[in-house]
Amino acid sequence: MNKYALVTGGSRGIGRAVCVRLAKEGFHVIINYASNEAAAQETLQLMDGQGELLPFDVSNAEQVRAALADWQARHTGEYISVLVNNAGIRKDNVLALMPETDWHRVLNISLSGFFNVTQPLLPAMQLRKFGRIINMASVSGIKGLPGQVNYSAAKGGIIAATKSLAQEVARRGVTVNAVAPGFIKTDMTEGLDEAALCKQIPAARFGKPEEVAALVAFLASEDAAYITGSVISINGGLYT
Ligand code: NAP
């Protein structure tokens, strides 16, 4: 049987690196993305074609369910054993000036997206008694960052959800963990003052998407069976 892994937001950045790494580990990777098909195709090429594209907006529950049901109909008898809830956006502003739409958009993608994608995939993982759910949190969800009240709330929420769900499904061989990166070099951190920020990072550099992907790959492996409900920071010592 094929081992299937779904990575939300797999077209760019950390998600792309996770797709490439999981493909190297032998997974057939389902690359989700919102709109950037060209970037998703590039990810697929980097994986030597060992996967497929599955576009949907993680914040749209109906769209997610339809896309996953369609995938299942095309893969009878198979199931997605690894889910990486990675899709996320930031819309930074101090709370006093934050448009209500920016509050909801960030929560809808980064937090409700976790619910929308995880719920339909969970029954098969429980039935087969093996599953790996890895949620992309952030240092912002652990310590909070000014100008990111919406993003911190979403990431803090995903950390709490990770811990709760881990306890619900541990007996069924399903692990649920969160990865909390600091500053990683991707489109999301483009335009930040890297030189100034590096002064606050003990490792004195931004992280690479591939470094986050290596951690995700370990959590997705059979070797990580006894790690669940954990939040693992990967931040060059920025916050411990
Ligand atoms: P990125 O380079 O901006 O890529 C974002 C990815 O998410 C893209 O693949 C994008 O798809 C996808 N996406 C956005 N909205 C979506 C939606 N509604 N439905 C489905 N996919 C959607 O971001 P990144 O830096 O790799 O970040 C990945 C994750 O790591 C995020 O959850 C982020 O919060 C977290 N993180 C990043 C850092 C960092 O320093 N970079 C630090 C901590 C946490 P399209 O290509 O179609 O737009």
Coordinates of C-alpha atoms and ligand atoms in Angstrom, one line a residue:
M1 CA 0.0 0.0 0.0
N2 CA 1.2 3.5 -0.8
K3 CA 1.9 5.8 2.1
Y4 CA 0.1 9.1 1.5
A5 CA 0.9 12.4 3.1
L6 CA -1.1 15.6 2.7
V7 CA 0.7 18.9 3.2
T8 CA -1.5 22.0 3.2
G9 CA 0.3 25.1 1.8
G10 CA 2.7 22.8 0.0
S11 CA 3.3 25.1 -2.9
R12 CA 5.9 27.4 -1.3
G13 CA 8.2 28.0 1.7
I14 CA 8.2 25.5 4.6
G15 CA 5.4 23.5 3.1
R16 CA 7.3 23.0 -0.1
A17 CA 10.4 21.8 1.8
V18 CA 8.2 19.4 3.8
C19 CA 6.8 17.9 0.6
V20 CA 10.2 17.4 -0.9
R21 CA 11.5 15.8 2.3
L22 CA 8.5 13.5 2.7
A23 CA 8.8 12.4 -0.9
K24 CA 12.5 11.5 -0.2
E25 CA 11.2 9.4 2.8
G26 CA 9.1 7.4 0.3
F27 CA 5.7 9.1 0.7
H28 CA 3.3 9.9 -2.1
V29 CA 2.8 13.5 -1.3
I30 CA -0.5 15.4 -1.9
I31 CA 0.4 19.1 -2.4
N32 CA -2.3 21.4 -1.3
Y33 CA -2.3 25.1 -2.1
A34 CA -4.7 28.0 -2.4
S35 CA -4.1 29.6 -5.7
N36 CA -0.4 29.5 -6.8
E37 CA -0.6 26.5 -9.2
A38 CA 2.8 27.3 -10.9
A39 CA 4.5 27.2 -7.5
A40 CA 2.8 23.9 -6.6
Q41 CA 3.9 22.4 -10.0
E42 CA 7.4 23.5 -9.1
T43 CA 7.2 21.6 -5.8
L44 CA 6.0 18.5 -7.7
Q45 CA 9.0 18.7 -10.0
L46 CA 11.4 19.0 -7.1
M47 CA 9.8 15.8 -5.8
D48 CA 10.5 14.1 -9.1
G49 CA 6.8 13.8 -9.6
Q50 CA 6.2 11.6 -6.6
G51 CA 2.9 13.2 -5.7
E52 CA -0.1 15.1 -6.9
L53 CA -1.7 18.5 -6.6
L54 CA -4.9 19.1 -4.6
P55 CA -5.9 22.7 -4.5
F56 CA -8.4 24.0 -1.9
D57 CA -8.8 26.9 0.5
V58 CA -8.3 25.4 4.0
S59 CA -10.6 28.0 5.4
N60 CA -13.6 26.9 3.3
A61 CA -14.9 23.7 5.0
E62 CA -17.2 22.8 2.1
Q63 CA -14.4 23.1 -0.4
V64 CA -12.1 21.0 1.8
R65 CA -14.6 18.2 2.2
A66 CA -15.4 18.1 -1.5
A67 CA -11.7 17.9 -2.5
L68 CA -10.9 15.2 0.1
A69 CA -14.0 13.2 -0.8
D70 CA -13.0 13.4 -4.5
W71 CA -9.5 12.3 -3.7
Q72 CA -10.8 9.4 -1.7
A73 CA -13.1 8.3 -4.5
R74 CA -10.1 8.2 -6.8
H75 CA -8.1 6.2 -4.2
T76 CA -10.4 3.5 -2.9
G77 CA -9.0 1.4 -0.1
E78 CA -6.2 3.9 0.6
Y79 CA -5.9 6.5 3.3
I80 CA -3.9 9.6 4.2
S81 CA -1.7 8.6 7.1
V82 CA 0.3 11.8 7.5
L83 CA -1.3 15.3 7.6
V84 CA 0.8 18.4 7.9
N85 CA -1.4 21.4 8.7
N86 CA 1.0 24.0 7.4
A87 CA -1.1 26.6 5.4
G88 CA -1.0 29.9 7.1
I89 CA -0.9 33.7 6.5
R90 CA 0.0 36.7 8.5
K91 CA -1.7 40.1 8.4
D92 CA 0.2 42.1 11.0
N93 CA -1.0 45.2 12.7
V94 CA -1.4 46.5 16.2
L95 CA -4.8 45.5 17.6
A96 CA -6.0 49.1 17.8
L97 CA -5.7 49.4 14.0
M98 CA -6.5 45.9 12.9
P99 CA -9.3 45.6 10.4
E100 CA -11.9 43.0 11.6
T101 CA -11.5 41.2 8.3
D102 CA -7.8 40.6 9.1
W103 CA -8.6 39.2 12.4
H104 CA -11.0 36.7 10.9
R105 CA -8.9 35.8 7.8
V106 CA -5.9 34.8 9.9
L107 CA -8.0 32.8 12.4
N108 CA -10.0 31.2 9.6
I109 CA -6.9 30.0 7.7
S110 CA -4.5 29.1 10.5
L111 CA -6.9 27.8 13.1
S112 CA -10.2 26.8 11.4
G113 CA -8.1 25.4 8.6
F114 CA -6.7 22.9 11.1
F115 CA -10.3 21.8 12.0
N116 CA -11.5 21.7 8.4
V117 CA -8.8 19.4 7.1
T118 CA -8.2 17.3 10.2
Q119 CA -11.7 16.2 11.0
P120 CA -12.4 14.4 7.7
L121 CA -9.1 12.6 7.7
L122 CA -9.1 11.4 11.3
P123 CA -11.6 8.5 11.1
A124 CA -9.4 6.5 8.7
M125 CA -6.3 7.1 10.8
Q126 CA -8.1 5.9 13.9
L127 CA -9.5 2.9 12.0
R128 CA -6.1 1.9 10.7
K129 CA -4.5 2.6 14.0
F130 CA -1.8 4.7 12.5
G131 CA -1.7 8.4 11.9
R132 CA 0.6 11.4 12.2
I133 CA -0.8 14.9 12.5
I134 CA 1.8 17.7 12.5
N135 CA 0.6 21.3 13.0
M136 CA 2.6 24.3 12.1
A137 CA 2.5 26.7 15.0
S138 CA 5.0 29.5 15.7
V139 CA 7.1 31.2 18.4
S140 CA 4.4 33.8 18.1
G141 CA 1.8 31.4 19.5
I142 CA 4.1 30.6 22.5
K143 CA 5.3 34.0 23.6
G144 CA 3.1 36.3 21.7
L145 CA 4.6 39.0 19.5
P146 CA 3.4 42.7 19.2
G147 CA 1.7 43.5 16.0
Q148 CA 0.5 39.8 15.7
V149 CA -2.4 39.5 18.0
N150 CA -4.4 37.7 15.4
Y151 CA -1.5 35.5 14.3
S152 CA -0.5 34.8 17.9
A153 CA -4.1 33.9 18.8
A154 CA -4.3 31.5 15.8
K155 CA -1.0 29.8 16.7
G156 CA -1.7 29.7 20.4
G157 CA -5.0 28.1 19.5
I158 CA -3.4 25.5 17.3
I159 CA -1.0 24.6 20.2
A160 CA -3.9 24.1 22.6
A161 CA -5.8 22.1 20.0
T162 CA -2.8 19.9 19.4
K163 CA -2.6 19.0 23.1
S164 CA -6.3 18.2 23.3
L165 CA -6.5 16.1 20.2
A166 CA -3.4 14.2 21.1
Q167 CA -5.1 13.0 24.2
E168 CA -8.3 12.0 22.3
V169 CA -6.5 9.8 19.7
A170 CA -3.3 8.5 21.4
R171 CA -4.8 5.0 22.0
R172 CA -5.5 4.7 18.3
G173 CA -1.9 5.0 17.3
V174 CA -2.4 8.6 16.1
T175 CA 0.1 11.2 17.2
V176 CA -0.6 14.9 17.1
N177 CA 2.3 17.4 17.5
A178 CA 3.1 21.0 16.8
V179 CA 6.2 22.5 15.4
A180 CA 6.9 26.1 16.4
P181 CA 9.4 27.8 14.1
G182 CA 11.1 31.1 14.8
F183 CA 12.2 33.2 11.8
I184 CA 12.5 31.0 8.7
K185 CA 13.5 32.3 5.3
T186 CA 10.4 32.2 3.1
D187 CA 8.0 34.6 1.3
M188 CA 6.3 35.1 4.7
T189 CA 9.5 36.7 6.2
E190 CA 10.4 38.6 3.0
G191 CA 10.7 42.3 3.7
L192 CA 11.6 41.9 7.4
D193 CA 14.8 43.6 8.6
E194 CA 16.8 40.4 8.7
A195 CA 20.0 42.0 9.9
A196 CA 18.3 43.6 12.9
L197 CA 16.3 40.5 13.8
C198 CA 19.4 38.3 13.6
K199 CA 20.9 40.3 16.5
Q200 CA 18.1 38.8 18.7
I201 CA 18.7 35.3 17.6
P202 CA 21.4 33.4 19.4
A203 CA 22.2 31.4 16.2
A204 CA 22.5 34.7 14.5
R205 CA 20.6 33.7 11.4
F206 CA 17.2 32.8 10.0
G207 CA 16.3 29.1 9.8
K208 CA 16.0 27.2 6.5
P209 CA 12.7 25.6 5.4
E210 CA 14.7 22.3 5.0
E211 CA 15.6 22.4 8.7
V212 CA 11.9 22.6 9.7
A213 CA 11.1 19.9 7.1
A214 CA 13.6 17.5 8.8
L215 CA 11.8 17.9 12.1
V216 CA 8.5 17.3 10.5
A217 CA 9.8 14.2 8.7
F218 CA 10.9 12.8 12.0
L219 CA 7.6 13.4 13.7
A220 CA 5.9 11.7 10.7
S221 CA 8.1 8.6 11.0
E222 CA 7.3 5.4 12.9
D223 CA 10.2 6.2 15.2
A224 CA 8.3 9.1 16.7
A225 CA 5.4 6.9 17.9
Y226 CA 5.8 7.9 21.6
I227 CA 5.9 11.7 21.0
T228 CA 2.5 13.2 21.1
G229 CA 0.9 16.4 22.3
S230 CA 4.3 18.1 22.1
V231 CA 5.2 21.5 20.9
I232 CA 8.7 21.5 19.4
S233 CA 10.5 24.8 18.9
I234 CA 12.9 25.3 16.1
N235 CA 14.1 28.9 16.4
G236 CA 17.9 29.1 16.8
G237 CA 17.6 29.8 20.5
L238 CA 15.3 32.8 20.0
Y239 CA 12.9 31.7 22.8
T240 CA 13.2 28.7 25.0
Ligands
NAP1 P1 4.6 31.1 2.8 O1 5.9 31.0 2.1 O2 3.9 32.5 2.7 O3 3.6 30.0 2.1 C1 2.3 29.9 2.6 C2 1.7 28.7 2.0 O4 0.3 28.6 2.5 C3 1.5 28.7 0.5 O5 1.7 27.4 0.0 C4 0.1 29.2 0.3 O6 -0.5 28.7 -1.0 C5 -0.6 28.4 1.4 N1 -1.9 29.0 1.8 C6 -2.1 30.3 2.2 N2 -3.4 30.4 2.4 C7 -4.0 29.2 2.1 C8 -5.3 28.8 2.2 N3 -6.4 29.5 2.5 N4 -5.6 27.5 1.8 C9 -4.6 26.6 1.4 N5 -3.3 27.1 1.4 C10 -3.0 28.3 1.7 O7 4.6 30.7 4.3 P2 5.7 29.9 5.1 O8 6.7 30.9 5.7 O9 6.2 28.7 4.4 O10 4.8 29.4 6.4 C11 4.3 28.1 6.4 C12 3.7 27.9 7.8 O11 4.7 28.1 8.8 C13 2.6 28.9 8.2 O12 1.6 28.3 9.0 C14 3.3 30.0 9.0 O13 2.5 30.6 9.9 C15 4.3 29.1 9.7 N6 5.5 29.8 10.2 C16 6.3 30.4 9.4 C17 7.4 31.1 9.9 C18 8.5 31.8 9.1 O14 9.3 32.5 9.6 N7 8.4 31.7 7.7 C19 7.6 31.1 11.3 C20 6.7 30.5 12.1 C21 5.7 29.8 11.6 P3 -0.4 29.6 -2.3 O15 1.0 29.4 -2.9 O16 -1.4 29.0 -3.2 O17 -0.6 31.0 -1.9

